[in-house]
Short mmCIF file of C-alpha atoms in Angstrom, two decimals:
data_model
loop_
_atom_site.label_atom_id
_atom_site.label_comp_id
_atom_site.label_asym_id
_atom_site.label_seq_id
_atom_site.Cartn_x
_atom_site.Cartn_y
_atom_site.Cartn_z
CA UNK A 1 -49.37 35.28 -31.02
CA UNK A 2 -48.27 33.22 -27.96
CA UNK A 3 -45.37 31.04 -28.47
CA UNK A 4 -45.54 27.47 -27.37
CA UNK A 5 -42.42 25.94 -25.79
CA UNK A 6 -40.76 23.17 -27.59
CA UNK A 7 -41.63 19.73 -26.95
CA UNK A 8 -40.15 18.24 -23.60
CA UNK A 9 -36.98 16.31 -24.16
CA UNK A 10 -34.71 14.48 -21.98
CA UNK A 11 -31.13 13.59 -22.55
CA UNK A 12 -30.60 10.15 -24.41
CA UNK A 13 -28.02 7.79 -23.39
CA UNK A 14 -25.98 6.43 -26.46
CA UNK A 15 -26.63 2.60 -27.00
CA UNK A 16 -23.54 0.31 -26.87
CA UNK A 17 -23.97 0.00 -30.58
CA UNK A 18 -23.86 3.69 -31.23
CA UNK A 19 -20.77 4.00 -28.94
CA UNK A 20 -19.01 1.22 -30.76
CA UNK A 21 -19.88 3.05 -34.12
CA UNK A 22 -18.39 6.37 -32.68
CA UNK A 23 -15.17 4.60 -31.43
CA UNK A 24 -14.63 2.85 -34.62
CA UNK A 25 -15.13 5.90 -36.81
CA UNK A 26 -12.82 8.02 -34.57
CA UNK A 27 -10.18 5.19 -34.99
CA UNK A 28 -10.69 5.08 -38.95
CA UNK A 29 -10.39 9.03 -39.05
CA UNK A 30 -7.22 8.99 -37.14
CA UNK A 31 -5.58 6.35 -39.14
CA UNK A 32 -5.27 3.53 -36.78
CA UNK A 33 -5.97 1.05 -39.58
CA UNK A 34 -4.71 1.47 -43.08
CA UNK A 35 -6.79 0.04 -46.01
CA UNK A 36 -8.57 -2.80 -43.90
CA UNK A 37 -10.08 -3.20 -40.48
CA UNK A 38 -8.86 -6.24 -38.39
CA UNK A 39 -11.05 -9.36 -38.06
CA UNK A 40 -14.06 -9.29 -36.06
CA UNK A 41 -12.67 -11.51 -33.32
CA UNK A 42 -9.75 -9.10 -32.85
CA UNK A 43 -11.98 -5.95 -33.01
CA UNK A 44 -14.36 -7.44 -30.52
CA UNK A 45 -11.76 -8.28 -27.93
CA UNK A 46 -10.01 -4.83 -28.23
CA UNK A 47 -13.41 -3.02 -27.81
CA UNK A 48 -14.55 -5.29 -25.27
CA UNK A 49 -18.08 -6.05 -26.92
CA UNK A 50 -19.93 -8.97 -28.33
CA UNK A 51 -19.70 -10.10 -31.81
CA UNK A 52 -23.36 -9.24 -32.34
CA UNK A 53 -22.81 -5.55 -31.14
CA UNK A 54 -19.81 -5.20 -33.28
CA UNK A 55 -21.64 -6.49 -36.28
CA UNK A 56 -24.26 -4.06 -35.80
CA UNK A 57 -21.79 -1.12 -35.57
CA UNK A 58 -20.09 -2.33 -38.67
CA UNK A 59 -23.25 -2.52 -40.55
CA UNK A 60 -24.07 1.09 -39.61
CA UNK A 61 -20.44 2.28 -40.91
CA UNK A 62 -21.18 0.39 -44.16
CA UNK A 63 -24.30 2.29 -44.42
CA UNK A 64 -22.39 5.42 -43.89
CA UNK A 65 -19.87 4.44 -46.51
CA UNK A 66 -16.91 4.48 -44.25
CA UNK A 67 -16.25 0.76 -45.00
CA UNK A 68 -17.17 -1.84 -47.52
CA UNK A 69 -17.94 -5.64 -46.89
CA UNK A 70 -17.09 -8.29 -49.27
CA UNK A 71 -17.80 -11.98 -48.59
CA UNK A 72 -15.06 -13.84 -46.59
CA UNK A 73 -12.77 -10.77 -46.72
CA UNK A 74 -11.64 -8.11 -44.13
CA UNK A 75 -13.78 -5.04 -44.31
CA UNK A 76 -12.02 -2.53 -46.46
CA UNK A 77 -11.85 1.20 -45.45
CA UNK A 78 -13.31 3.63 -47.86
CA UNK A 79 -13.38 6.86 -45.94
CA UNK A 80 -11.06 9.45 -47.73
CA UNK A 81 -7.49 9.09 -46.79
CA UNK A 82 -6.96 12.88 -46.89
CA UNK A 83 -8.91 13.13 -43.65
CA UNK A 84 -6.94 10.68 -41.54
CA UNK A 85 -3.96 11.06 -39.86
CA UNK A 86 -1.03 8.81 -40.22
CA UNK A 87 -0.39 8.43 -36.57
CA UNK A 88 -2.87 8.20 -33.58
CA UNK A 89 -3.67 11.46 -31.75
CA UNK A 90 -4.26 9.64 -28.50
CA UNK A 91 -1.54 7.41 -26.70
CA UNK A 92 -2.62 3.82 -26.00
CA UNK A 93 -2.30 1.67 -22.98
CA UNK A 94 -2.06 -1.71 -24.25
CA UNK A 95 -3.59 -4.47 -21.95
CA UNK A 96 -1.81 -8.10 -22.63
CA UNK A 97 -3.56 -11.04 -21.33
CA UNK A 98 -3.23 -14.76 -21.98
CA UNK A 99 -6.87 -15.41 -21.65
CA UNK A 100 -9.83 -13.45 -23.37
CA UNK A 101 -11.67 -10.72 -21.54
CA UNK A 102 -14.66 -13.08 -20.88
CA UNK A 103 -12.41 -15.40 -18.88
CA UNK A 104 -10.68 -12.93 -16.59
CA UNK A 105 -10.89 -13.01 -12.92
CA UNK A 106 -13.39 -10.54 -11.14
CA UNK A 107 -10.43 -8.64 -9.71
CA UNK A 108 -8.91 -8.17 -13.11
CA UNK A 109 -12.12 -7.06 -14.76
CA UNK A 110 -12.55 -4.53 -11.91
CA UNK A 111 -9.15 -3.19 -12.61
CA UNK A 112 -10.09 -2.79 -16.46
CA UNK A 113 -13.33 -0.90 -15.41
CA UNK A 114 -11.47 1.53 -13.23
CA UNK A 115 -8.47 1.85 -15.57
CA UNK A 116 -10.59 2.92 -18.55
CA UNK A 117 -12.00 5.79 -16.54
CA UNK A 118 -8.41 6.79 -15.17
CA UNK A 119 -6.76 6.70 -18.60
CA UNK A 120 -9.47 8.63 -20.27
CA UNK A 121 -8.71 11.45 -17.91
CA UNK A 122 -5.22 11.59 -19.24
CA UNK A 123 -6.31 11.67 -22.90
CA UNK A 124 -5.37 7.98 -23.40
CA UNK A 125 -7.25 4.82 -24.74
CA UNK A 126 -7.16 1.42 -23.51
CA UNK A 127 -6.74 -1.58 -25.90
CA UNK A 128 -7.00 -4.98 -24.85
CA UNK A 129 -4.97 -8.09 -26.38
CA UNK A 130 -5.27 -11.59 -25.67
CA UNK A 131 -2.42 -13.74 -26.81
CA UNK A 132 -1.29 -17.33 -25.46
CA UNK A 133 1.96 -17.20 -27.53
CA UNK A 134 3.16 -14.06 -25.87
CA UNK A 135 3.11 -15.85 -22.46
CA UNK A 136 4.97 -18.96 -23.72
CA UNK A 137 8.50 -20.05 -22.80
CA UNK A 138 9.66 -18.58 -26.01
CA UNK A 139 7.59 -15.33 -26.55
CA UNK A 140 9.86 -13.38 -28.65
CA UNK A 141 8.36 -13.79 -32.08
CA UNK A 142 4.76 -13.32 -30.99
CA UNK A 143 5.46 -10.18 -28.76
CA UNK A 144 7.47 -8.49 -31.81
CA UNK A 145 4.57 -9.26 -34.15
CA UNK A 146 2.01 -7.97 -31.62
CA UNK A 147 3.71 -4.86 -30.59
CA UNK A 148 4.62 -3.83 -34.05
CA UNK A 149 1.12 -4.29 -35.42
CA UNK A 150 -0.45 -2.55 -32.29
CA UNK A 151 2.02 0.14 -31.06
CA UNK A 152 1.35 1.49 -27.67
CA UNK A 153 2.75 4.25 -25.25
CA UNK A 154 2.96 1.57 -22.48
CA UNK A 155 1.74 -1.77 -21.66
CA UNK A 156 0.11 -3.54 -18.72
CA UNK A 157 0.78 -7.24 -18.56
CA UNK A 158 -1.64 -9.65 -16.53
CA UNK A 159 0.46 -12.11 -15.11
CA UNK A 160 3.79 -13.09 -16.83
CA UNK A 161 6.99 -15.20 -16.61
CA UNK A 162 10.58 -14.01 -16.78
CA UNK A 163 11.18 -14.57 -20.43
CA UNK A 164 8.18 -12.28 -21.24
CA UNK A 165 9.42 -9.56 -18.87
CA UNK A 166 12.87 -10.00 -20.18
CA UNK A 167 11.80 -9.09 -23.56
CA UNK A 168 9.91 -6.12 -22.74
CA UNK A 169 13.10 -4.76 -20.61
CA UNK A 170 15.49 -5.58 -23.65
CA UNK A 171 13.17 -3.79 -25.98
CA UNK A 172 13.00 -0.93 -23.61
CA UNK A 173 9.15 -0.72 -23.82
CA UNK A 174 7.41 0.80 -20.76
CA UNK A 175 5.43 -1.85 -18.98
CA UNK A 176 3.59 -2.67 -15.73
CA UNK A 177 3.25 -6.21 -14.57
CA UNK A 178 0.09 -6.97 -12.73
CA UNK A 179 1.55 -9.97 -10.70
CA UNK A 180 4.87 -10.89 -9.32
CA UNK A 181 8.01 -9.98 -11.32
CA UNK A 182 11.22 -11.91 -11.50
CA UNK A 183 13.15 -9.06 -12.57
CA UNK A 184 12.35 -6.85 -9.61
CA UNK A 185 13.57 -3.38 -9.61
CA UNK A 186 13.89 -3.43 -13.36
CA UNK A 187 10.12 -3.35 -14.28
CA UNK A 188 7.22 -1.96 -12.32
CA UNK A 189 5.10 -4.43 -10.77
CA UNK A 190 2.26 -4.89 -8.24
CA UNK A 191 1.04 -8.01 -6.65
CA UNK A 192 0.19 -9.24 -3.17
CA UNK A 193 3.46 -9.93 -0.97
CA UNK A 194 3.50 -13.79 -1.56
CA UNK A 195 6.72 -14.12 0.55
CA UNK A 196 5.10 -12.77 3.51
CA UNK A 197 1.99 -14.94 2.85
CA UNK A 198 4.27 -18.21 2.88
CA UNK A 199 5.99 -17.10 5.95
CA UNK A 200 2.69 -16.65 7.87
CA UNK A 201 1.22 -19.54 6.46
CA UNK A 202 4.18 -21.70 7.54
CA UNK A 203 4.33 -20.01 11.19
CA UNK A 204 0.49 -20.61 11.60
CA UNK A 205 0.60 -24.37 10.47
CA UNK A 206 3.79 -25.09 12.86
CA UNK A 207 1.90 -23.27 15.69
CA UNK A 208 -1.04 -25.70 15.09
CA UNK A 209 1.47 -28.73 15.34
CA UNK A 210 1.89 -29.49 11.64
CA UNK A 211 5.38 -30.85 10.70
CA UNK A 212 4.59 -32.33 7.28
CA UNK A 213 3.26 -29.80 4.82
CA UNK A 214 2.58 -29.81 1.31
CA UNK A 215 2.66 -26.85 -1.24
CA UNK A 216 0.52 -27.32 -4.30
CA UNK A 217 1.38 -24.74 -7.09
CA UNK A 218 1.56 -24.56 -10.95
CA UNK A 219 4.72 -25.45 -13.04
CA UNK A 220 6.55 -23.72 -14.63
CA UNK A 221 5.30 -21.26 -11.87
CA UNK A 222 5.04 -17.55 -11.88
CA UNK A 223 6.99 -15.17 -9.62
CA UNK A 224 4.24 -15.29 -6.85
CA UNK A 225 4.35 -18.91 -6.37
CA UNK A 226 8.15 -19.04 -6.07
CA UNK A 227 7.97 -16.16 -3.41
CA UNK A 228 5.38 -18.22 -1.52
CA UNK A 229 7.54 -21.25 -1.66
CA UNK A 230 10.72 -19.19 -0.31
CA UNK A 231 8.52 -17.50 2.55
CA UNK A 232 7.24 -21.17 3.55
CA UNK A 233 10.61 -22.61 3.61
CA UNK A 234 12.01 -19.54 5.86
CA UNK A 235 9.03 -20.35 8.22
CA UNK A 236 9.88 -23.98 8.54
CA UNK A 237 13.68 -23.58 8.41
CA UNK A 238 14.12 -23.25 12.33
CA UNK A 239 12.11 -26.44 13.09
CA UNK A 240 14.31 -29.45 12.20
CA UNK A 241 11.66 -32.07 12.29
CA UNK A 242 9.40 -30.52 9.57
CA UNK A 243 9.08 -31.61 5.90
CA UNK A 244 7.97 -29.41 3.15
CA UNK A 245 6.83 -31.24 -0.22
CA UNK A 246 6.18 -29.29 -3.39
CA UNK A 247 3.83 -30.55 -5.80
CA UNK A 248 3.71 -29.07 -9.49
CA UNK A 249 0.58 -29.35 -11.56
CA UNK A 250 -0.35 -28.34 -15.05
CA UNK A 251 -3.24 -26.40 -14.33
CA UNK A 252 -5.87 -29.21 -14.92
CA UNK A 253 -7.94 -30.86 -12.21
CA UNK A 254 -7.07 -34.50 -13.20
CA UNK A 255 -3.39 -33.73 -12.75
CA UNK A 256 -3.96 -31.83 -9.49
CA UNK A 257 -5.94 -35.03 -8.22
CA UNK A 258 -2.93 -37.15 -9.64
CA UNK A 259 -0.20 -35.50 -7.64
CA UNK A 260 -2.14 -35.31 -4.65
CA UNK A 261 -2.80 -39.16 -4.66
CA UNK A 262 0.95 -39.74 -4.89
CA UNK A 263 1.38 -37.46 -1.82
CA UNK A 264 -1.12 -38.96 0.03
CA UNK A 265 -0.06 -42.66 -0.51
CA UNK A 266 3.50 -42.43 1.17
CA UNK A 267 3.81 -44.02 4.72
CA UNK A 268 4.09 -40.43 6.31
CA UNK A 269 1.34 -38.40 4.44
CA UNK A 270 1.13 -34.63 4.72
CA UNK A 271 -1.18 -33.08 7.37
CA UNK A 272 -1.48 -29.84 5.79
CA UNK A 273 -1.82 -28.49 2.23
CA UNK A 274 -0.88 -24.88 1.02
CA UNK A 275 -2.43 -24.11 -2.30
CA UNK A 276 -1.44 -21.01 -4.57
CA UNK A 277 -3.92 -21.20 -7.56
CA UNK A 278 -7.55 -20.02 -6.96
CA UNK A 279 -8.78 -22.90 -9.42
CA UNK A 280 -6.66 -25.64 -7.74
CA UNK A 281 -7.95 -24.81 -4.24
CA UNK A 282 -11.36 -26.15 -5.44
CA UNK A 283 -10.05 -29.46 -6.62
CA UNK A 284 -7.90 -29.80 -3.67
CA UNK A 285 -10.71 -29.48 -1.23
CA UNK A 286 -13.25 -31.59 -2.92
CA UNK A 287 -10.50 -34.28 -3.54
CA UNK A 288 -9.63 -34.41 0.15
CA UNK A 289 -13.32 -34.75 1.20
CA UNK A 290 -13.85 -37.34 -1.46
CA UNK A 291 -10.92 -39.41 0.33
CA UNK A 292 -13.16 -38.94 3.42
CA UNK A 293 -10.41 -36.90 5.02
CA UNK A 294 -11.89 -34.52 7.64
CA UNK A 295 -11.05 -30.80 7.43
CA UNK A 296 -9.52 -29.63 9.44
CA UNK A 297 -9.26 -32.56 11.78
CA UNK A 298 -7.22 -34.80 9.45
CA UNK A 299 -6.03 -32.31 7.02
CA UNK A 300 -5.60 -28.30 7.26
CA UNK A 301 -5.80 -26.34 3.99
CA UNK A 302 -4.73 -22.75 3.26
CA UNK A 303 -5.14 -20.91 0.03
CA UNK A 304 -2.80 -18.34 -0.54
CA UNK A 305 -5.00 -15.96 -2.34
CA UNK A 306 -8.73 -15.78 -2.47
CA UNK A 307 -11.49 -17.39 -4.54
CA UNK A 308 -15.19 -16.42 -4.33
CA UNK A 309 -16.04 -19.97 -5.12
CA UNK A 310 -14.22 -21.24 -2.25
CA UNK A 311 -16.38 -19.50 0.09
CA UNK A 312 -19.27 -21.87 -0.80
CA UNK A 313 -17.34 -24.89 0.17
CA UNK A 314 -18.02 -26.56 3.44
CA UNK A 315 -15.92 -25.92 5.49
CA UNK A 316 -15.04 -22.38 4.01
CA UNK A 317 -11.29 -22.28 3.05
CA UNK A 318 -8.86 -20.13 5.17
CA UNK A 319 -7.27 -17.70 2.90
CA UNK A 320 -5.33 -14.29 2.29
CA UNK A 321 -7.33 -11.37 0.93
CA UNK A 322 -6.70 -7.90 -0.36
CA UNK A 323 -9.77 -5.80 -0.73
CA UNK A 324 -10.51 -5.18 -4.40
CA UNK A 325 -10.83 -1.64 -4.23
CA UNK A 326 -7.25 -1.22 -2.62
CA UNK A 327 -5.64 -3.48 -5.27
CA UNK A 328 -7.55 -1.62 -7.87
CA UNK A 329 -6.58 1.80 -6.80
CA UNK A 330 -2.74 0.94 -6.57
CA UNK A 331 -3.08 -0.73 -10.21
CA UNK A 332 -4.58 2.26 -11.64
CA UNK A 333 -2.36 4.80 -9.99
CA UNK A 334 0.72 2.72 -11.20
CA UNK A 335 -0.64 2.74 -14.75
CA UNK A 336 -1.50 6.33 -14.73
CA UNK A 337 2.24 7.06 -13.45
CA UNK A 338 3.79 4.94 -16.23
CA UNK A 339 1.68 6.81 -18.87
CA UNK A 340 2.59 10.16 -17.45
CA UNK A 341 6.34 9.25 -17.18
CA UNK A 342 7.36 6.07 -19.01
CA UNK A 343 11.11 6.73 -18.12
CA UNK A 344 10.53 6.82 -14.32
CA UNK A 345 12.59 4.55 -12.14
CA UNK A 346 10.55 1.12 -11.85
CA UNK A 347 8.76 0.21 -8.57
CA UNK A 348 7.99 -3.06 -6.87
CA UNK A 349 4.75 -2.59 -5.30
CA UNK A 350 3.77 -5.33 -2.67
CA UNK A 351 0.42 -5.23 -0.82
CA UNK A 352 0.19 -7.15 2.46
CA UNK A 353 -3.26 -9.03 2.50
CA UNK A 354 -5.42 -10.04 5.59
CA UNK A 355 -5.42 -13.49 6.76
CA UNK A 356 -9.08 -14.60 6.81
CA UNK A 357 -9.44 -17.57 9.05
CA UNK A 358 -12.27 -20.07 8.16
CA UNK A 359 -13.10 -23.71 9.04
CA UNK A 360 -10.18 -25.33 7.10
CA UNK A 361 -7.48 -24.77 9.54
#
């Protein structure tokens, strides 16, 4: 009797819900959570999925009997405890950010995508945490609470100030700072070389004949902003008739406009603005244009980083850029090195960006 071949089948991709179910099931089996799951908001942030996807996955686990759901209470884990180890089998790389994943810059999300693939090859897991309290002037309590509740083999910090960096150093928790670090040579960090950017911007503006220059940066500032200011001052130091004014803003458009108005009302206003923040550059450019100041004829503007939105302003903003793939490659390599050898000597990695001349200078 002739045998017929089985029906043609093609490999099926797992849906995002199915993948989420699988990850949650593995974490329950490995004992990440005892007795109860975290809340939906926290779980969605850790897994980087929407609340709808997460709820669909939780419903499936409920049908399987892994968890039970009670109104207005956290979901209880009902899988047999004997099958769950007390410690995680996979080491974790914790990602700590002041903003939710959905609000991260394009470069940061690119790092996350590549990093996920990179650490998986090491048998590690990536877990994302968003906490503004951990990035405050007094972050000790929030950091202690978070790191105890979510232990990790190493941490990647997305931008930070010195109090936070000092806490990780004192607690001897391996970490990588994505951004400039005030405790250089004590903690591994990776960022653009903002000191060199400041020197280059100052030299360029002097060559263009500018002598009254204003630096616009956030306050309290991060390490990169301070490095940029130091580099700018060095460039201007050899020319005695120059004046550098530093404006601090609180990261709100209204305050940026307010400090600019005060700088422009003096008898000898600036003829050039150097801006460190990718959001403030949009406010600076549009506010100058609203004041009917011609760019660059009346006012030159340089951005110390790069902002995709700034390219759509007319004139386009002169800026400094590192190709995403270059920064991502260095960040992923630094994270892999930290996971492979947490006790290795800290490194300060500074990447020199390219100056992109546009119509604002």
